[in-house]
PDB file of N, CA and C in Angstrom:
ATOM      1  N   MET A   1    -100.298 -29.159  26.150  1.00  0.00           N
ATOM      2  CA  MET A   1    -100.144 -27.836  25.558  1.00  0.00           C
ATOM      3  C   MET A   1     -99.074 -27.102  26.359  1.00  0.00           C
ATOM      4  N   CYS A   2     -98.063 -26.572  25.697  1.00  0.00           N
ATOM      5  CA  CYS A   2     -96.999 -25.866  26.414  1.00  0.00           C
ATOM      6  C   CYS A   2     -97.495 -24.500  26.889  1.00  0.00           C
ATOM      7  N   ALA A   3     -96.775 -23.910  27.865  1.00  0.00           N
ATOM      8  CA  ALA A   3     -97.217 -22.655  28.495  1.00  0.00           C
ATOM      9  C   ALA A   3     -97.389 -21.525  27.488  1.00  0.00           C
ATOM     10  N   ALA A   4     -96.462 -21.373  26.562  1.00  0.00           N
ATOM     11  CA  ALA A   4     -96.561 -20.289  25.581  1.00  0.00           C
ATOM     12  C   ALA A   4     -97.804 -20.463  24.709  1.00  0.00           C
ATOM     13  N   THR A   5     -98.089 -21.683  24.317  1.00  0.00           N
ATOM     14  CA  THR A   5     -99.263 -21.951  23.501  1.00  0.00           C
ATOM     15  C   THR A   5    -100.539 -21.708  24.300  1.00  0.00           C
ATOM     16  N   TRP A   6    -100.570 -22.178  25.539  1.00  0.00           N
ATOM     17  CA  TRP A   6    -101.740 -21.982  26.396  1.00  0.00           C
ATOM     18  C   TRP A   6    -101.989 -20.504  26.615  1.00  0.00           C
ATOM     19  N   LYS A   7    -100.948 -19.744  26.924  1.00  0.00           N
ATOM     20  CA  LYS A   7    -101.080 -18.313  27.224  1.00  0.00           C
ATOM     21  C   LYS A   7    -101.608 -17.537  26.022  1.00  0.00           C
ATOM     22  N   ASP A   8    -101.244 -17.948  24.847  1.00  0.00           N
ATOM     23  CA  ASP A   8    -101.644 -17.232  23.628  1.00  0.00           C
ATOM     24  C   ASP A   8    -102.923 -17.773  22.990  1.00  0.00           C
ATOM     25  N   SER A   9    -103.509 -18.795  23.584  1.00  0.00           N
ATOM     26  CA  SER A   9    -104.687 -19.392  22.958  1.00  0.00           C
ATOM     27  C   SER A   9    -105.856 -18.411  23.001  1.00  0.00           C
ATOM     28  N   PRO A  10    -106.706 -18.448  21.986  1.00  0.00           N
ATOM     29  CA  PRO A  10    -107.870 -17.553  21.947  1.00  0.00           C
ATOM     30  C   PRO A  10    -108.784 -17.704  23.164  1.00  0.00           C
ATOM     31  N   VAL A  11    -108.909 -18.925  23.681  1.00  0.00           N
ATOM     32  CA  VAL A  11    -109.769 -19.142  24.845  1.00  0.00           C
ATOM     33  C   VAL A  11    -109.183 -18.435  26.068  1.00  0.00           C
ATOM     34  N   THR A  12    -107.874 -18.543  26.263  1.00  0.00           N
ATOM     35  CA  THR A  12    -107.229 -17.865  27.387  1.00  0.00           C
ATOM     36  C   THR A  12    -107.392 -16.362  27.258  1.00  0.00           C
ATOM     37  N   VAL A  13    -107.141 -15.840  26.085  1.00  0.00           N
ATOM     38  CA  VAL A  13    -107.272 -14.399  25.850  1.00  0.00           C
ATOM     39  C   VAL A  13    -108.707 -13.951  26.125  1.00  0.00           C
ATOM     40  N   GLU A  14    -109.674 -14.750  25.714  1.00  0.00           N
ATOM     41  CA  GLU A  14    -111.087 -14.415  25.947  1.00  0.00           C
ATOM     42  C   GLU A  14    -111.384 -14.295  27.436  1.00  0.00           C
ATOM     43  N   TYR A  15    -110.901 -15.250  28.230  1.00  0.00           N
ATOM     44  CA  TYR A  15    -111.196 -15.227  29.664  1.00  0.00           C
ATOM     45  C   TYR A  15    -110.381 -14.166  30.393  1.00  0.00           C
ATOM     46  N   GLU A  16    -109.187 -13.861  29.922  1.00  0.00           N
ATOM     47  CA  GLU A  16    -108.436 -12.739  30.491  1.00  0.00           C
ATOM     48  C   GLU A  16    -109.188 -11.432  30.251  1.00  0.00           C
ATOM     49  N   THR A  17    -109.773 -11.302  29.079  1.00  0.00           N
ATOM     50  CA  THR A  17    -110.565 -10.105  28.762  1.00  0.00           C
ATOM     51  C   THR A  17    -111.793 -10.031  29.653  1.00  0.00           C
ATOM     52  N   ARG A  18    -112.428 -11.159  29.894  1.00  0.00           N
ATOM     53  CA  ARG A  18    -113.592 -11.178  30.787  1.00  0.00           C
ATOM     54  C   ARG A  18    -113.205 -10.764  32.206  1.00  0.00           C
ATOM     55  N   ALA A  19    -112.075 -11.284  32.697  1.00  0.00           N
ATOM     56  CA  ALA A  19    -111.610 -10.936  34.046  1.00  0.00           C
ATOM     57  C   ALA A  19    -111.286  -9.449  34.130  1.00  0.00           C
ATOM     58  N   LYS A  20    -110.616  -8.941  33.113  1.00  0.00           N
ATOM     59  CA  LYS A  20    -110.271  -7.516  33.066  1.00  0.00           C
ATOM     60  C   LYS A  20    -111.536  -6.668  33.075  1.00  0.00           C
ATOM     61  N   ASN A  21    -112.510  -7.026  32.259  1.00  0.00           N
ATOM     62  CA  ASN A  21    -113.748  -6.255  32.187  1.00  0.00           C
ATOM     63  C   ASN A  21    -114.547  -6.338  33.478  1.00  0.00           C
ATOM     64  N   LEU A  22    -114.512  -7.492  34.130  1.00  0.00           N
ATOM     65  CA  LEU A  22    -115.183  -7.657  35.410  1.00  0.00           C
ATOM     66  C   LEU A  22    -114.599  -6.686  36.440  1.00  0.00           C
ATOM     67  N   LEU A  23    -113.279  -6.661  36.551  1.00  0.00           N
ATOM     68  CA  LEU A  23    -112.628  -5.795  37.532  1.00  0.00           C
ATOM     69  C   LEU A  23    -112.815  -4.324  37.183  1.00  0.00           C
ATOM     70  N   LYS A  24    -112.656  -3.984  35.913  1.00  0.00           N
ATOM     71  CA  LYS A  24    -112.867  -2.592  35.499  1.00  0.00           C
ATOM     72  C   LYS A  24    -114.308  -2.156  35.786  1.00  0.00           C
ATOM     73  N   GLY A  25    -115.256  -3.047  35.542  1.00  0.00           N
ATOM     74  CA  GLY A  25    -116.659  -2.732  35.806  1.00  0.00           C
ATOM     75  C   GLY A  25    -116.918  -2.481  37.277  1.00  0.00           C
ATOM     76  N   GLU A  26    -116.316  -3.286  38.148  1.00  0.00           N
ATOM     77  CA  GLU A  26    -116.488  -3.099  39.591  1.00  0.00           C
ATOM     78  C   GLU A  26    -115.872  -1.775  40.033  1.00  0.00           C
ATOM     79  N   LEU A  27    -114.734  -1.426  39.475  1.00  0.00           N
ATOM     80  CA  LEU A  27    -114.108  -0.136  39.804  1.00  0.00           C
ATOM     81  C   LEU A  27    -115.002   1.015  39.364  1.00  0.00           C
ATOM     82  N   LYS A  28    -115.504   0.927  38.147  1.00  0.00           N
ATOM     83  CA  LYS A  28    -116.347   1.995  37.608  1.00  0.00           C
ATOM     84  C   LYS A  28    -117.651   2.121  38.397  1.00  0.00           C
ATOM     85  N   ARG A  29    -118.277   0.983  38.709  1.00  0.00           N
ATOM     86  CA  ARG A  29    -119.534   0.982  39.463  1.00  0.00           C
ATOM     87  C   ARG A  29    -119.386   1.689  40.807  1.00  0.00           C
ATOM     88  N   ARG A  30    -118.205   1.543  41.389  1.00  0.00           N
ATOM     89  CA  ARG A  30    -117.965   2.139  42.702  1.00  0.00           C
ATOM     90  C   ARG A  30    -117.285   3.504  42.616  1.00  0.00           C
ATOM     91  N   GLY A  31    -116.927   3.931  41.402  1.00  0.00           N
ATOM     92  CA  GLY A  31    -116.261   5.219  41.225  1.00  0.00           C
ATOM     93  C   GLY A  31    -114.866   5.250  41.831  1.00  0.00           C
ATOM     94  N   VAL A  32    -114.174   4.112  41.779  1.00  0.00           N
ATOM     95  CA  VAL A  32    -112.844   3.987  42.380  1.00  0.00           C
ATOM     96  C   VAL A  32    -111.787   4.050  41.282  1.00  0.00           C
ATOM     97  N   THR A  33    -110.795   4.912  41.473  1.00  0.00           N
ATOM     98  CA  THR A  33    -109.681   5.041  40.535  1.00  0.00           C
ATOM     99  C   THR A  33    -108.595   4.024  40.888  1.00  0.00           C
ATOM    100  N   TYR A  34    -107.630   3.878  40.002  1.00  0.00           N
ATOM    101  CA  TYR A  34    -106.500   2.991  40.286  1.00  0.00           C
ATOM    102  C   TYR A  34    -105.722   3.497  41.497  1.00  0.00           C
ATOM    103  N   ALA A  35    -105.582   4.802  41.639  1.00  0.00           N
ATOM    104  CA  ALA A  35    -104.874   5.370  42.797  1.00  0.00           C
ATOM    105  C   ALA A  35    -105.612   5.010  44.089  1.00  0.00           C
ATOM    106  N   GLN A  36    -106.927   5.107  44.060  1.00  0.00           N
ATOM    107  CA  GLN A  36    -107.720   4.757  45.243  1.00  0.00           C
ATOM    108  C   GLN A  36    -107.658   3.258  45.528  1.00  0.00           C
ATOM    109  N   LEU A  37    -107.660   2.447  44.479  1.00  0.00           N
ATOM    110  CA  LEU A  37    -107.535   1.006  44.668  1.00  0.00           C
ATOM    111  C   LEU A  37    -106.182   0.686  45.290  1.00  0.00           C
ATOM    112  N   ALA A  38    -105.132   1.357  44.850  1.00  0.00           N
ATOM    113  CA  ALA A  38    -103.797   1.149  45.425  1.00  0.00           C
ATOM    114  C   ALA A  38    -103.815   1.448  46.923  1.00  0.00           C
ATOM    115  N   GLU A  39    -104.505   2.506  47.319  1.00  0.00           N
ATOM    116  CA  GLU A  39    -104.617   2.854  48.744  1.00  0.00           C
ATOM    117  C   GLU A  39    -105.392   1.785  49.511  1.00  0.00           C
ATOM    118  N   LYS A  40    -106.479   1.310  48.925  1.00  0.00           N
ATOM    119  CA  LYS A  40    -107.294   0.287  49.580  1.00  0.00           C
ATOM    120  C   LYS A  40    -106.509  -1.024  49.727  1.00  0.00           C
ATOM    121  N   LEU A  41    -105.732  -1.368  48.714  1.00  0.00           N
ATOM    122  CA  LEU A  41    -104.900  -2.568  48.791  1.00  0.00           C
ATOM    123  C   LEU A  41    -103.803  -2.384  49.842  1.00  0.00           C
ATOM    124  N   ALA A  42    -103.185  -1.207  49.864  1.00  0.00           N
ATOM    125  CA  ALA A  42    -102.114  -0.931  50.830  1.00  0.00           C
ATOM    126  C   ALA A  42    -102.627  -1.060  52.263  1.00  0.00           C
ATOM    127  N   ALA A  43    -103.873  -0.649  52.481  1.00  0.00           N
ATOM    128  CA  ALA A  43    -104.470  -0.761  53.812  1.00  0.00           C
ATOM    129  C   ALA A  43    -104.587  -2.223  54.243  1.00  0.00           C
ATOM    130  N   ARG A  44    -104.549  -3.133  53.288  1.00  0.00           N
ATOM    131  CA  ARG A  44    -104.614  -4.569  53.565  1.00  0.00           C
ATOM    132  C   ARG A  44    -103.247  -5.228  53.455  1.00  0.00           C
ATOM    133  N   GLY A  45    -102.181  -4.398  53.325  1.00  0.00           N
ATOM    134  CA  GLY A  45    -100.823  -4.932  53.267  1.00  0.00           C
ATOM    135  C   GLY A  45    -100.375  -5.378  51.893  1.00  0.00           C
ATOM    136  N   ILE A  46    -101.100  -4.973  50.854  1.00  0.00           N
ATOM    137  CA  ILE A  46    -100.775  -5.366  49.479  1.00  0.00           C
ATOM    138  C   ILE A  46    -100.256  -4.134  48.759  1.00  0.00           C
ATOM    139  N   GLN A  47     -98.990  -4.166  48.388  1.00  0.00           N
ATOM    140  CA  GLN A  47     -98.349  -2.998  47.785  1.00  0.00           C
ATOM    141  C   GLN A  47     -98.432  -3.050  46.261  1.00  0.00           C
ATOM    142  N   GLU A  48     -99.174  -2.149  45.707  1.00  0.00           N
ATOM    143  CA  GLU A  48     -99.299  -1.981  44.248  1.00  0.00           C
ATOM    144  C   GLU A  48     -99.335  -0.487  43.978  1.00  0.00           C
ATOM    145  N   THR A  49     -98.628  -0.053  42.959  1.00  0.00           N
ATOM    146  CA  THR A  49     -98.703   1.354  42.580  1.00  0.00           C
ATOM    147  C   THR A  49     -99.853   1.551  41.601  1.00  0.00           C
ATOM    148  N   GLU A  50    -100.250   2.788  41.444  1.00  0.00           N
ATOM    149  CA  GLU A  50    -101.298   3.101  40.469  1.00  0.00           C
ATOM    150  C   GLU A  50    -100.883   2.616  39.080  1.00  0.00           C
ATOM    151  N   ARG A  51     -99.628   2.843  38.733  1.00  0.00           N
ATOM    152  CA  ARG A  51     -99.135   2.433  37.412  1.00  0.00           C
ATOM    153  C   ARG A  51     -99.155   0.907  37.263  1.00  0.00           C
ATOM    154  N   ASN A  52     -98.713   0.199  38.310  1.00  0.00           N
ATOM    155  CA  ASN A  52     -98.754  -1.272  38.268  1.00  0.00           C
ATOM    156  C   ASN A  52    -100.175  -1.774  38.066  1.00  0.00           C
ATOM    157  N   LEU A  53    -101.114  -1.178  38.793  1.00  0.00           N
ATOM    158  CA  LEU A  53    -102.515  -1.586  38.657  1.00  0.00           C
ATOM    159  C   LEU A  53    -103.014  -1.328  37.246  1.00  0.00           C
ATOM    160  N   ASN A  54    -102.697  -0.169  36.711  1.00  0.00           N
ATOM    161  CA  ASN A  54    -103.114   0.160  35.349  1.00  0.00           C
ATOM    162  C   ASN A  54    -102.566  -0.878  34.367  1.00  0.00           C
ATOM    163  N   ASN A  55    -101.293  -1.197  34.490  1.00  0.00           N
ATOM    164  CA  ASN A  55    -100.687  -2.174  33.587  1.00  0.00           C
ATOM    165  C   ASN A  55    -101.281  -3.564  33.754  1.00  0.00           C
ATOM    166  N   LYS A  56    -101.393  -4.023  34.989  1.00  0.00           N
ATOM    167  CA  LYS A  56    -101.923  -5.362  35.267  1.00  0.00           C
ATOM    168  C   LYS A  56    -103.347  -5.520  34.758  1.00  0.00           C
ATOM    169  N   ILE A  57    -104.176  -4.537  35.088  1.00  0.00           N
ATOM    170  CA  ILE A  57    -105.587  -4.636  34.722  1.00  0.00           C
ATOM    171  C   ILE A  57    -105.767  -4.467  33.214  1.00  0.00           C
ATOM    172  N   SER A  58    -104.988  -3.594  32.600  1.00  0.00           N
ATOM    173  CA  SER A  58    -105.073  -3.419  31.145  1.00  0.00           C
ATOM    174  C   SER A  58    -104.687  -4.692  30.413  1.00  0.00           C
ATOM    175  N   ARG A  59    -103.675  -5.389  30.909  1.00  0.00           N
ATOM    176  CA  ARG A  59    -103.237  -6.652  30.307  1.00  0.00           C
ATOM    177  C   ARG A  59    -104.287  -7.735  30.497  1.00  0.00           C
ATOM    178  N   GLY A  60    -104.867  -7.764  31.696  1.00  0.00           N
ATOM    179  CA  GLY A  60    -105.872  -8.780  31.982  1.00  0.00           C
ATOM    180  C   GLY A  60    -105.297 -10.114  32.406  1.00  0.00           C
ATOM    181  N   GLY A  61    -104.003 -10.294  32.343  1.00  0.00           N
ATOM    182  CA  GLY A  61    -103.391 -11.584  32.667  1.00  0.00           C
ATOM    183  C   GLY A  61    -102.974 -11.685  34.121  1.00  0.00           C
ATOM    184  N   PHE A  62    -103.857 -11.302  35.022  1.00  0.00           N
ATOM    185  CA  PHE A  62    -103.523 -11.355  36.447  1.00  0.00           C
ATOM    186  C   PHE A  62    -104.054 -12.637  37.073  1.00  0.00           C
ATOM    187  N   THR A  63    -103.584 -12.924  38.275  1.00  0.00           N
ATOM    188  CA  THR A  63    -103.975 -14.160  38.949  1.00  0.00           C
ATOM    189  C   THR A  63    -105.357 -14.031  39.584  1.00  0.00           C
ATOM    190  N   ALA A  64    -105.926 -15.174  39.898  1.00  0.00           N
ATOM    191  CA  ALA A  64    -107.196 -15.194  40.627  1.00  0.00           C
ATOM    192  C   ALA A  64    -107.005 -14.557  42.001  1.00  0.00           C
ATOM    193  N   ALA A  65    -105.844 -14.772  42.617  1.00  0.00           N
ATOM    194  CA  ALA A  65    -105.561 -14.178  43.923  1.00  0.00           C
ATOM    195  C   ALA A  65    -105.603 -12.652  43.840  1.00  0.00           C
ATOM    196  N   PHE A  66    -105.022 -12.086  42.786  1.00  0.00           N
ATOM    197  CA  PHE A  66    -105.032 -10.633  42.605  1.00  0.00           C
ATOM    198  C   PHE A  66    -106.466 -10.138  42.433  1.00  0.00           C
ATOM    199  N   LEU A  67    -107.256 -10.833  41.642  1.00  0.00           N
ATOM    200  CA  LEU A  67    -108.656 -10.446  41.438  1.00  0.00           C
ATOM    201  C   LEU A  67    -109.402 -10.431  42.771  1.00  0.00           C
ATOM    202  N   ILE A  68    -109.211 -11.476  43.567  1.00  0.00           N
ATOM    203  CA  ILE A  68    -109.897 -11.556  44.855  1.00  0.00           C
ATOM    204  C   ILE A  68    -109.390 -10.464  45.802  1.00  0.00           C
ATOM    205  N   GLN A  69    -108.092 -10.188  45.793  1.00  0.00           N
ATOM    206  CA  GLN A  69    -107.550  -9.101  46.621  1.00  0.00           C
ATOM    207  C   GLN A  69    -108.236  -7.782  46.280  1.00  0.00           C
ATOM    208  N   CYS A  70    -108.382  -7.522  45.003  1.00  0.00           N
ATOM    209  CA  CYS A  70    -109.021  -6.279  44.568  1.00  0.00           C
ATOM    210  C   CYS A  70    -110.491  -6.243  44.972  1.00  0.00           C
ATOM    211  N   LEU A  71    -111.193  -7.345  44.781  1.00  0.00           N
ATOM    212  CA  LEU A  71    -112.617  -7.391  45.127  1.00  0.00           C
ATOM    213  C   LEU A  71    -112.829  -7.228  46.631  1.00  0.00           C
ATOM    214  N   VAL A  72    -111.948  -7.819  47.430  1.00  0.00           N
ATOM    215  CA  VAL A  72    -112.039  -7.660  48.880  1.00  0.00           C
ATOM    216  C   VAL A  72    -111.744  -6.207  49.255  1.00  0.00           C
ATOM    217  N   ALA A  73    -110.711  -5.622  48.645  1.00  0.00           N
ATOM    218  CA  ALA A  73    -110.366  -4.221  48.913  1.00  0.00           C
ATOM    219  C   ALA A  73    -111.528  -3.294  48.540  1.00  0.00           C
ATOM    220  N   LEU A  74    -112.264  -3.653  47.491  1.00  0.00           N
ATOM    221  CA  LEU A  74    -113.423  -2.862  47.061  1.00  0.00           C
ATOM    222  C   LEU A  74    -114.662  -3.163  47.910  1.00  0.00           C
ATOM    223  N   GLU A  75    -114.536  -4.133  48.809  1.00  0.00           N
ATOM    224  CA  GLU A  75    -115.639  -4.577  49.650  1.00  0.00           C
ATOM    225  C   GLU A  75    -116.835  -5.045  48.820  1.00  0.00           C
ATOM    226  N   ALA A  76    -116.517  -5.736  47.732  1.00  0.00           N
ATOM    227  CA  ALA A  76    -117.559  -6.292  46.868  1.00  0.00           C
ATOM    228  C   ALA A  76    -118.245  -7.433  47.605  1.00  0.00           C
ATOM    229  N   LYS A  77    -119.537  -7.340  47.719  1.00  0.00           N
ATOM    230  CA  LYS A  77    -120.322  -8.372  48.400  1.00  0.00           C
ATOM    231  C   LYS A  77    -120.913  -9.372  47.409  1.00  0.00           C
ATOM    232  N   GLU A  78    -121.160  -8.905  46.193  1.00  0.00           N
ATOM    233  CA  GLU A  78    -121.680  -9.781  45.148  1.00  0.00           C
ATOM    234  C   GLU A  78    -121.237  -9.238  43.803  1.00  0.00           C
ATOM    235  N   LEU A  79    -121.227 -10.126  42.826  1.00  0.00           N
ATOM    236  CA  LEU A  79    -120.804  -9.758  41.477  1.00  0.00           C
ATOM    237  C   LEU A  79    -121.907 -10.088  40.492  1.00  0.00           C
ATOM    238  N   LYS A  80    -122.053  -9.250  39.488  1.00  0.00           N
ATOM    239  CA  LYS A  80    -122.976  -9.555  38.393  1.00  0.00           C
ATOM    240  C   LYS A  80    -122.143 -10.201  37.297  1.00  0.00           C
ATOM    241  N   LEU A  81    -122.448 -11.431  37.019  1.00  0.00           N
ATOM    242  CA  LEU A  81    -121.672 -12.177  36.028  1.00  0.00           C
ATOM    243  C   LEU A  81    -122.433 -12.445  34.741  1.00  0.00           C
ATOM    244  N   ASP A  82    -123.711 -12.072  34.706  1.00  0.00           N
ATOM    245  CA  ASP A  82    -124.513 -12.401  33.533  1.00  0.00           C
ATOM    246  C   ASP A  82    -123.982 -11.773  32.255  1.00  0.00           C
ATOM    247  N   HIS A  83    -123.283 -10.662  32.340  1.00  0.00           N
ATOM    248  CA  HIS A  83    -122.727 -10.020  31.147  1.00  0.00           C
ATOM    249  C   HIS A  83    -121.495 -10.749  30.614  1.00  0.00           C
ATOM    250  N   LEU A  84    -120.996 -11.736  31.366  1.00  0.00           N
ATOM    251  CA  LEU A  84    -119.808 -12.470  30.934  1.00  0.00           C
ATOM    252  C   LEU A  84    -120.133 -13.658  30.037  1.00  0.00           C
ATOM    253  N   TYR A  85    -121.412 -13.978  29.882  1.00  0.00           N
ATOM    254  CA  TYR A  85    -121.786 -15.165  29.110  1.00  0.00           C
ATOM    255  C   TYR A  85    -122.083 -14.838  27.682  1.00  0.00           C
TER     256      TYR A  85
END
């Protein structure tokens, strides 16, 4: 499967949506805004603007590394994944 086909496949889109919702849920649960997340990431040497975060998270097509960076910055100790099934 070529990259363009893989990226546009319904399964990929479904899991990108799940990743986006997971991250948005963690932000909401903690009451953290994109601006605050940008500050928390910057404290760890990761430069992202509020606008970049909004765009990346809204798209949902971010890397696993980015997701983990955000979760570490949020000091997430555990995740509830049952809503993803």
